[in-house]
PDB file of C-alpha atoms in Angstrom:
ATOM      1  CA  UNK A 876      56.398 135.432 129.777  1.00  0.00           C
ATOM      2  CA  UNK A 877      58.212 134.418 126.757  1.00  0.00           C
ATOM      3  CA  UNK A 878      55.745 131.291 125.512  1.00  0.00           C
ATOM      4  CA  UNK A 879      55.782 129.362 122.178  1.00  0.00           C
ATOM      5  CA  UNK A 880      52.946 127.081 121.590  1.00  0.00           C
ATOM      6  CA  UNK A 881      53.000 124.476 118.838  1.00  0.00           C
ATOM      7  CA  UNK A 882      50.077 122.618 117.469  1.00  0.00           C
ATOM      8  CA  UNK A 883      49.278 119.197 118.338  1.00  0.00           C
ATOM      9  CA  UNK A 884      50.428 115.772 116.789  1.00  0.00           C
ATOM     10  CA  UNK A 885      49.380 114.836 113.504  1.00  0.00           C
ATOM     11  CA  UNK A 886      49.428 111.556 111.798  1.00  0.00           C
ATOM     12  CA  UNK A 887      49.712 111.340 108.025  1.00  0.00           C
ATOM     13  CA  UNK A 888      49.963 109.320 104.692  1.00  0.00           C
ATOM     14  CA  UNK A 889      52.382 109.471 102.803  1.00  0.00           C
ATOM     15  CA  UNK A 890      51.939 111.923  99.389  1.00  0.00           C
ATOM     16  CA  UNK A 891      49.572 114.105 101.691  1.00  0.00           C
ATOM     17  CA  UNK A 892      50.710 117.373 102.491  1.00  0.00           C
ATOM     18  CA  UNK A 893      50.750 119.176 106.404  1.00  0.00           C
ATOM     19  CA  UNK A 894      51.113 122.277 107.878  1.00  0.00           C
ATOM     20  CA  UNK A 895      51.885 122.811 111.620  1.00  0.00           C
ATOM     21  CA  UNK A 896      51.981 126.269 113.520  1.00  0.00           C
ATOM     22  CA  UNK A 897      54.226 128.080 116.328  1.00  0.00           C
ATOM     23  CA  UNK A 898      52.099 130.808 117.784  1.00  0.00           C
ATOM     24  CA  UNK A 899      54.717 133.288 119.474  1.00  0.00           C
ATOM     25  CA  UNK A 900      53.214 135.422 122.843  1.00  0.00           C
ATOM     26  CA  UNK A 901      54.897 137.617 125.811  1.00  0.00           C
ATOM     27  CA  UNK A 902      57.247 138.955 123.071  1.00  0.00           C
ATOM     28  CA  UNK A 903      57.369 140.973 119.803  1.00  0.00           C
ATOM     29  CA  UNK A 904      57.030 138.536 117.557  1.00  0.00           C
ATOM     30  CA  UNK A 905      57.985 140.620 114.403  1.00  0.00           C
ATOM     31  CA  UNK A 906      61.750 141.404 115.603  1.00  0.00           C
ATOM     32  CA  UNK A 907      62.788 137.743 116.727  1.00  0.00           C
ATOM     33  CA  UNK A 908      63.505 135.234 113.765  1.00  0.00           C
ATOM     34  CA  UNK A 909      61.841 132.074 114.584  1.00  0.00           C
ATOM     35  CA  UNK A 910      63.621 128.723 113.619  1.00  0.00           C
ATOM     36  CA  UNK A 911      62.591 125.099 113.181  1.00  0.00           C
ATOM     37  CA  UNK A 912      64.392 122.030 114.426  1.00  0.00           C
ATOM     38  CA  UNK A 913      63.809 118.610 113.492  1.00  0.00           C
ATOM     39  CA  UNK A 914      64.969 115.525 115.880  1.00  0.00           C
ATOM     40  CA  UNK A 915      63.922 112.196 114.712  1.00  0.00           C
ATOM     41  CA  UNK A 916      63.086 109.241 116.566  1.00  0.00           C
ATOM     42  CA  UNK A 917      66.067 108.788 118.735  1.00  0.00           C
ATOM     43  CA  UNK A 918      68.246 110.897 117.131  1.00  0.00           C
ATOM     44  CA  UNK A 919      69.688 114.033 117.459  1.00  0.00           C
ATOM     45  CA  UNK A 920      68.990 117.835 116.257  1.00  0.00           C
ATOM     46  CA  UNK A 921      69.255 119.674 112.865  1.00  0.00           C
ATOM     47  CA  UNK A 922      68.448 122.837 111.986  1.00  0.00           C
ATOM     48  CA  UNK A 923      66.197 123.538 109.343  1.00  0.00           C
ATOM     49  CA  UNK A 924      65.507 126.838 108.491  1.00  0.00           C
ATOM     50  CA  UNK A 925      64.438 130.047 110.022  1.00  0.00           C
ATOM     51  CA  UNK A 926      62.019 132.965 109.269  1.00  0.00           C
ATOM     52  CA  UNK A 927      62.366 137.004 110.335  1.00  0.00           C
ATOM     53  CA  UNK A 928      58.236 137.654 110.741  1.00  0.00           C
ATOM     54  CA  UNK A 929      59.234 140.894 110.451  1.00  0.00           C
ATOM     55  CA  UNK A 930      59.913 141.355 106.662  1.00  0.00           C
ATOM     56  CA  UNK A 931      58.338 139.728 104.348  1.00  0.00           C
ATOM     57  CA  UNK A 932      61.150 139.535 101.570  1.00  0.00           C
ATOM     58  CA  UNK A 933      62.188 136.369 100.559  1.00  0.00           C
ATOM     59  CA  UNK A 934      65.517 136.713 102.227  1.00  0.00           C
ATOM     60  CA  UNK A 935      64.063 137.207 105.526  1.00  0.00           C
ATOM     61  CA  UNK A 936      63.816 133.170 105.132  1.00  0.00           C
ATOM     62  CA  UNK A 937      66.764 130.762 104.872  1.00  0.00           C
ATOM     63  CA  UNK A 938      66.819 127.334 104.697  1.00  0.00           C
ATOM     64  CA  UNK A 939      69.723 124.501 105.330  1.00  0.00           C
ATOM     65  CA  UNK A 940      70.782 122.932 102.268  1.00  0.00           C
ATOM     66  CA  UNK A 941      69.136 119.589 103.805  1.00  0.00           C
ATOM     67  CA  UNK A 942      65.950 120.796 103.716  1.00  0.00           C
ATOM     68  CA  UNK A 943      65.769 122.989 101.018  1.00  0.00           C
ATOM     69  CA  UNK A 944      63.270 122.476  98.669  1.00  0.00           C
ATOM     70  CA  UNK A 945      61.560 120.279 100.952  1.00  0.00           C
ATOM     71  CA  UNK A 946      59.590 122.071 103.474  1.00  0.00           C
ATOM     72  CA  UNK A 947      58.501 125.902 103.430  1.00  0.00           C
ATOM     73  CA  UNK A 948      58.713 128.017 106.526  1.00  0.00           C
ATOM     74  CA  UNK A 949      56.450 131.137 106.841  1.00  0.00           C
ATOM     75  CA  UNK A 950      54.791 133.210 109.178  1.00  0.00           C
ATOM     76  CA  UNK A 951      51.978 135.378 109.814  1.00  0.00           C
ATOM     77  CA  UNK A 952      52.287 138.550 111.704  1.00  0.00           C
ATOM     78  CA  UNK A 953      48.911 139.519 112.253  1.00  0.00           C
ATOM     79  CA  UNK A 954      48.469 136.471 114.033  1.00  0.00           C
ATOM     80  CA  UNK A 955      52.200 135.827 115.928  1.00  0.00           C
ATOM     81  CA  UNK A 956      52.439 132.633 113.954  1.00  0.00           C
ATOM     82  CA  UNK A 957      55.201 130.591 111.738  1.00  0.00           C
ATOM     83  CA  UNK A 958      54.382 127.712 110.011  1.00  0.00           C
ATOM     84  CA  UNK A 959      56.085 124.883 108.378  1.00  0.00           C
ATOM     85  CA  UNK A 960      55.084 122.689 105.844  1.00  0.00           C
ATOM     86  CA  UNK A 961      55.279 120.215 103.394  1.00  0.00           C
ATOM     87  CA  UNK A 962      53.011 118.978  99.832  1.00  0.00           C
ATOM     88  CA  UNK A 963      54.150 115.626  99.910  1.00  0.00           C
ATOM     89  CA  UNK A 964      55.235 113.901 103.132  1.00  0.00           C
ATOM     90  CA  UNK A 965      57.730 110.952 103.334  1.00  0.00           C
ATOM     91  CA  UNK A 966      58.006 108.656 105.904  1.00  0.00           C
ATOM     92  CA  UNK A 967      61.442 109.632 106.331  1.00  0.00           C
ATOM     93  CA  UNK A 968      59.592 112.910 107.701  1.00  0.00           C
ATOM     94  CA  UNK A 969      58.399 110.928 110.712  1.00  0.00           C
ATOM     95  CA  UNK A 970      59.871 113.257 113.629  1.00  0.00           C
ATOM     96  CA  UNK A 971      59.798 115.524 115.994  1.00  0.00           C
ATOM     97  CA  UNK A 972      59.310 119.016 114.958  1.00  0.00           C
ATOM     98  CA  UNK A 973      60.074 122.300 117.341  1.00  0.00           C
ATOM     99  CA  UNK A 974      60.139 125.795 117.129  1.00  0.00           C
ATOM    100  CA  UNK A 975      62.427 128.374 118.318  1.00  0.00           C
ATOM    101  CA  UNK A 976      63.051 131.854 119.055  1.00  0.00           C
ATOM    102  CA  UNK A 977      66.279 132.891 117.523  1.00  0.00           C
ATOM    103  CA  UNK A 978      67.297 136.330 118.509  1.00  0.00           C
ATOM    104  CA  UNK A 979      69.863 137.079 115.646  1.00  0.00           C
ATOM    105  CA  UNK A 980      70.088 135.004 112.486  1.00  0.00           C
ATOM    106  CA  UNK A 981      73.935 135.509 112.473  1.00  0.00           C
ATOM    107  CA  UNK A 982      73.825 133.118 115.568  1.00  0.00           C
ATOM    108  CA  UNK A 983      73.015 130.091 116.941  1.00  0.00           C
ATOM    109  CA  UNK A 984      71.018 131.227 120.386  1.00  0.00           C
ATOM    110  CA  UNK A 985      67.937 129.355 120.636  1.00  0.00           C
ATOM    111  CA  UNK A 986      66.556 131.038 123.932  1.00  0.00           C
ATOM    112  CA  UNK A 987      62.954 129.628 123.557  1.00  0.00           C
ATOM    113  CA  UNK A 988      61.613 126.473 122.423  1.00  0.00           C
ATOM    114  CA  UNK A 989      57.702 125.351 122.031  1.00  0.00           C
ATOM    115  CA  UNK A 990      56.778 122.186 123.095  1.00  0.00           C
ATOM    116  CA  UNK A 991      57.290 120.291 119.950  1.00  0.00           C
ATOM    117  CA  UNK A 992      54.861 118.632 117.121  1.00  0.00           C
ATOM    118  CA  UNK A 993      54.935 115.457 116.555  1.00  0.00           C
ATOM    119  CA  UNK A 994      54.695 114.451 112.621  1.00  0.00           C
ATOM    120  CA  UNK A 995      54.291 110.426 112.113  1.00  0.00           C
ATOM    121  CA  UNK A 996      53.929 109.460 108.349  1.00  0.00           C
ATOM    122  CA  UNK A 997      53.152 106.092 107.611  1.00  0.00           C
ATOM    123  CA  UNK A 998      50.654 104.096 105.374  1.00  0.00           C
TER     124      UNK A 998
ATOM    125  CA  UNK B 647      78.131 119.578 106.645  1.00  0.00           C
ATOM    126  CA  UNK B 648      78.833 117.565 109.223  1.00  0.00           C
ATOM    127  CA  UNK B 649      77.558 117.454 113.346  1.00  0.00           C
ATOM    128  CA  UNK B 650      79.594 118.635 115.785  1.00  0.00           C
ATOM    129  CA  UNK B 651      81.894 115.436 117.484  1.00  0.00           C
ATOM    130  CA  UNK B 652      80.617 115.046 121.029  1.00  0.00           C
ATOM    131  CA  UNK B 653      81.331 112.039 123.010  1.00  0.00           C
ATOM    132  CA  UNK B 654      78.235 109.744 123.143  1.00  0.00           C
ATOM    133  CA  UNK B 655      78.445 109.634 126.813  1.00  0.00           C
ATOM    134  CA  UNK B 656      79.781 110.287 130.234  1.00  0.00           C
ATOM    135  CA  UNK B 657      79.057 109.733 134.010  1.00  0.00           C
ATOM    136  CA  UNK B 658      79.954 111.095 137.059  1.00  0.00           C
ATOM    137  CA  UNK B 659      78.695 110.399 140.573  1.00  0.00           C
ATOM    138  CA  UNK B 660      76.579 113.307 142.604  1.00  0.00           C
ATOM    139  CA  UNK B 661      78.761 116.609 143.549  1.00  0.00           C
ATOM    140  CA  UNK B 662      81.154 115.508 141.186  1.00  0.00           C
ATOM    141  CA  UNK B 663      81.807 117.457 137.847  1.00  0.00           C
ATOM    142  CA  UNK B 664      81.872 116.505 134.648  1.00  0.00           C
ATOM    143  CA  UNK B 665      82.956 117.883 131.320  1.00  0.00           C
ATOM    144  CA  UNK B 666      81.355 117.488 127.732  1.00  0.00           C
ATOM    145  CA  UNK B 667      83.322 118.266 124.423  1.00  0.00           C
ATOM    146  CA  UNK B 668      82.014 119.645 121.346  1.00  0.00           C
ATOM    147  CA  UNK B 669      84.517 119.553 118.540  1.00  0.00           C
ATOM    148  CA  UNK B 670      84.209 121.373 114.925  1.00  0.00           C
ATOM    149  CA  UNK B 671      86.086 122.930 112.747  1.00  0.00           C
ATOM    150  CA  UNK B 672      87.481 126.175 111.594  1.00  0.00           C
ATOM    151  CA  UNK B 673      84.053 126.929 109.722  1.00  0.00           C
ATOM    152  CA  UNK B 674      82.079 126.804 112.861  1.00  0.00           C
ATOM    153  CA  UNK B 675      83.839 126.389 116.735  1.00  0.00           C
ATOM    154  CA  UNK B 676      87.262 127.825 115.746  1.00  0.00           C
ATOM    155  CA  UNK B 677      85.199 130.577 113.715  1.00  0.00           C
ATOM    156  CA  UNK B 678      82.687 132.260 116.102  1.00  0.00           C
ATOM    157  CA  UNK B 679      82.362 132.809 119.626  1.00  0.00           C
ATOM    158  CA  UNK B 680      79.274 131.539 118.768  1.00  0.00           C
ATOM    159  CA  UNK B 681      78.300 127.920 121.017  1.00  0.00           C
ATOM    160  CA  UNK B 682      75.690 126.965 122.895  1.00  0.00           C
ATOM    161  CA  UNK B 683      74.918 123.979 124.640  1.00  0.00           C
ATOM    162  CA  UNK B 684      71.564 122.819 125.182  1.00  0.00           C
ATOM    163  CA  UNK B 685      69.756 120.049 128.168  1.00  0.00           C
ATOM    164  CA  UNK B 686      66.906 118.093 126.836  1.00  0.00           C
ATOM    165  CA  UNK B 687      65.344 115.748 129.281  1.00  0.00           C
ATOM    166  CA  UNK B 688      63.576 112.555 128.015  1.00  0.00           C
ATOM    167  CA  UNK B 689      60.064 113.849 125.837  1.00  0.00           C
ATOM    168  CA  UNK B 690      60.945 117.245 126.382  1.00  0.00           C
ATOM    169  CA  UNK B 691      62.036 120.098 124.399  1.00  0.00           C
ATOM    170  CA  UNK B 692      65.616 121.431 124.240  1.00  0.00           C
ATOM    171  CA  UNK B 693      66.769 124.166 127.084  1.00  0.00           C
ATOM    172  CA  UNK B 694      69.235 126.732 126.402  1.00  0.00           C
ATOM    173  CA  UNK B 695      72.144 126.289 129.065  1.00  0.00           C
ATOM    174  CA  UNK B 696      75.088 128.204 127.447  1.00  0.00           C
ATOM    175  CA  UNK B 697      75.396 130.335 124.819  1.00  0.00           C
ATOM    176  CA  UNK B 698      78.376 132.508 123.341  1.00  0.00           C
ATOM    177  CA  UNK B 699      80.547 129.815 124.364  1.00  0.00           C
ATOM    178  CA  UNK B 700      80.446 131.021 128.262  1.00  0.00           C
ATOM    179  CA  UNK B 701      77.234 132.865 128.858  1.00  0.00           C
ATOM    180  CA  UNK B 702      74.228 131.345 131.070  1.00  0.00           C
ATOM    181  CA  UNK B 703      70.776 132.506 130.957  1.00  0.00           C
ATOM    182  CA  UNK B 704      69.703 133.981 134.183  1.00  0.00           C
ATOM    183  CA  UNK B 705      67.210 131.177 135.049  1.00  0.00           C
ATOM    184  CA  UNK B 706      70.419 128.637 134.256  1.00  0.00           C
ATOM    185  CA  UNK B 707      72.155 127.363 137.557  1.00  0.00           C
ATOM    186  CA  UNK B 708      75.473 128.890 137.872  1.00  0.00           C
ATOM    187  CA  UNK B 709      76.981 125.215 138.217  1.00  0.00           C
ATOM    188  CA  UNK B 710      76.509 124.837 134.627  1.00  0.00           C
ATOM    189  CA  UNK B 711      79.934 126.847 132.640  1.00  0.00           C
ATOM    190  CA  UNK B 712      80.962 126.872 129.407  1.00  0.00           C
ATOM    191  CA  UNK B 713      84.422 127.503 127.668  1.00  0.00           C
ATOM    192  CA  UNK B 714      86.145 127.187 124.435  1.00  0.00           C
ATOM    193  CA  UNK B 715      90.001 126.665 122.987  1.00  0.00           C
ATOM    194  CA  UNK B 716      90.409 126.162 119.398  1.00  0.00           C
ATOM    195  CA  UNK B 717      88.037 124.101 117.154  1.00  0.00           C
ATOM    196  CA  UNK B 718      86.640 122.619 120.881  1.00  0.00           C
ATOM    197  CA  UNK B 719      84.317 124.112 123.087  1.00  0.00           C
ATOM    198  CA  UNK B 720      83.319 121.980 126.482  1.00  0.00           C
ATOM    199  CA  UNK B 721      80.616 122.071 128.689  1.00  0.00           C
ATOM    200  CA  UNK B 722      81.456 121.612 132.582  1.00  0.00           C
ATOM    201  CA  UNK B 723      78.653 121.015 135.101  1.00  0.00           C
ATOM    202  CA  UNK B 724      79.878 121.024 138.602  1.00  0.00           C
ATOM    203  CA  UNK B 725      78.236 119.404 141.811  1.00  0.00           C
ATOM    204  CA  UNK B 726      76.474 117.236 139.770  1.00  0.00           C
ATOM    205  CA  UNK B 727      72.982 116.233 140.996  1.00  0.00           C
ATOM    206  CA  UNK B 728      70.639 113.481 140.123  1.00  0.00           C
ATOM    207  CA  UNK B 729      68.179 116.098 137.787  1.00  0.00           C
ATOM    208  CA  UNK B 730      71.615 117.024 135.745  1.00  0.00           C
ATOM    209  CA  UNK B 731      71.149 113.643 133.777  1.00  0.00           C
ATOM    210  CA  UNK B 732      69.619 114.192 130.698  1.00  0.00           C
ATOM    211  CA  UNK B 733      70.894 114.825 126.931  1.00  0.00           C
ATOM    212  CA  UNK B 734      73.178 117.477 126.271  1.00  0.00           C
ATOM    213  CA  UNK B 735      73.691 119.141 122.351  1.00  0.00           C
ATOM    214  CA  UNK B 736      76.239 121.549 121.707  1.00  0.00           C
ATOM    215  CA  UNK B 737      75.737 123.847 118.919  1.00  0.00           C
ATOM    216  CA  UNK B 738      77.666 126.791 116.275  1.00  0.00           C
ATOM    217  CA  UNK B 739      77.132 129.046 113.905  1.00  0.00           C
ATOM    218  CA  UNK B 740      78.781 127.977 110.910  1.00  0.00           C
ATOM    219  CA  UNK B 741      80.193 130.075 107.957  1.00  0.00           C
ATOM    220  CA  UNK B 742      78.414 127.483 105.202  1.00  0.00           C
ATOM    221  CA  UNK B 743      75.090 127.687 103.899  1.00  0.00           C
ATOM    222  CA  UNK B 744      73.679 125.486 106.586  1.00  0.00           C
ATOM    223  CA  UNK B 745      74.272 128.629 109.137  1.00  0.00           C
ATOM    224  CA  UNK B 746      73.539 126.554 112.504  1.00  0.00           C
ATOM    225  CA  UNK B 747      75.189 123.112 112.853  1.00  0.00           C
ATOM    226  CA  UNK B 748      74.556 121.055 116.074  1.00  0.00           C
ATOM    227  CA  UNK B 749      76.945 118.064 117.827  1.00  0.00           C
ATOM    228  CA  UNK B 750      75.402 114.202 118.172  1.00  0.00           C
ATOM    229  CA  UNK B 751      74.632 114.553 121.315  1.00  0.00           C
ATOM    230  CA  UNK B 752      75.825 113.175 124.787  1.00  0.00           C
ATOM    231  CA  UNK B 753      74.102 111.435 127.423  1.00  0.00           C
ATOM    232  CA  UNK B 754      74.525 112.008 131.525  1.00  0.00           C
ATOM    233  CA  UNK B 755      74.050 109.721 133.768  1.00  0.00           C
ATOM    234  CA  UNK B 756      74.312 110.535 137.055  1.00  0.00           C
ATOM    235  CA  UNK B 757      75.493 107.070 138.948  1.00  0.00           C
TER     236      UNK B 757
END
């Protein structure tokens, strides 16, 4: 079974930095790209980025132009994990936060979701 | 780039069907046979319902169909039930830099 498990809700400063994790199972985690989706409170979806596990090359990462420069998505193989994080949190980064598998970067299929982490920033 | 126009809601009555538009442009909807459409029930995570414009996961009821004509794809759920209401999202792959581009969302309620 095809299982994504996110890690648990964090609350946070803002100026502080975060990290939170995906951990991938029941699949091969190396030949999926995993993507991350924010939804803020009440709001919709936007895609943020995605990473291929598989390669390690910079270009095996891509980022929408929103949210460039302000979060960086990675992964570990050895472990079946991808992260996503930030070095210095805003509360406009209160949200939300899932995971997905995506099965082809040249597509928008999101056929697996974890259960979500949600980030609250406030002072 | 922009979301994806969806209407904000509709409502239909059990066994009823209803349908849900997604419109874009020729950079995303028009481009690619590339849409899927996604349920998310309140505090839950996002469910994959459509994708490709017309194809349903195995696990997806076969009430739920999916088409697409022009810049517009639509989302049609037939013999609606009372677990059908929920938020819907469409979503494309887009030829810009942002790569995935999703609508505003619509809400179902099932009267």
């Amino acid at each position: 079974e095809v299982q994504l498990v996110q890690s648990g809700a964090e609350v946070k400063k803002p100026g502080e930095s975060l990290k939170i994790s995906c951990k991938g199972s029941g699949y091969s985690f190396t030949t999926y790209w995993i993507g991350w989706v924010r939804q803020m409170p009440g709001k919709g979806l936007e895609w943020m980025g995605s990473i291929y596990p598989g390669n390690s090359d910079t270009r095996y990462t891509r980022y929408s132009p929103s949210f460039q420069g302000q979060v960086t998505i990675s992964a570990d193989k050895s472990v079946s994990t991808a992260y996503l994080q930030w070095s210095g949190l805003k509360a406009s980064d209160t949200a939300m936060y899932y995971c997905a598998r995506n099965p082809d970067i040249n597509s928008d299929i999101l056929d697996y979701w974890g259960q979500g982490t949600l980030v609250t920033v406030s002072s | 780039q922009s979301a994806l126009t969806q209407p904000a809601s509709v409502s239909g009555s059990p066994g009823q069907s209803i349908t849900i538009s997604c419109t874009g442009t020729s950079s995303d909807v028009g481009a690619y046979n590339y849409v899927s459409w996604y349920q998310q029930h309140p505090g839950k995570a996002p469910q994959l319902m459509i994708y490709e414009v017309s194809n349903r996961p195995s696990a997806v009821s076969d009430r739920f169909s999916g088409s697409k004509s022009g810049n517009t794809a639509s989302l049609t759920i037939s013999g609606l039930q009372a677990e059908d209401e929920a938020d819907y999202y469409c979503s494309s792959f887009t030829s810009t830099s942002t790569l995935v581009v999703f609508g505003d969302g619509t809400k179902l309620t099932v009267l």
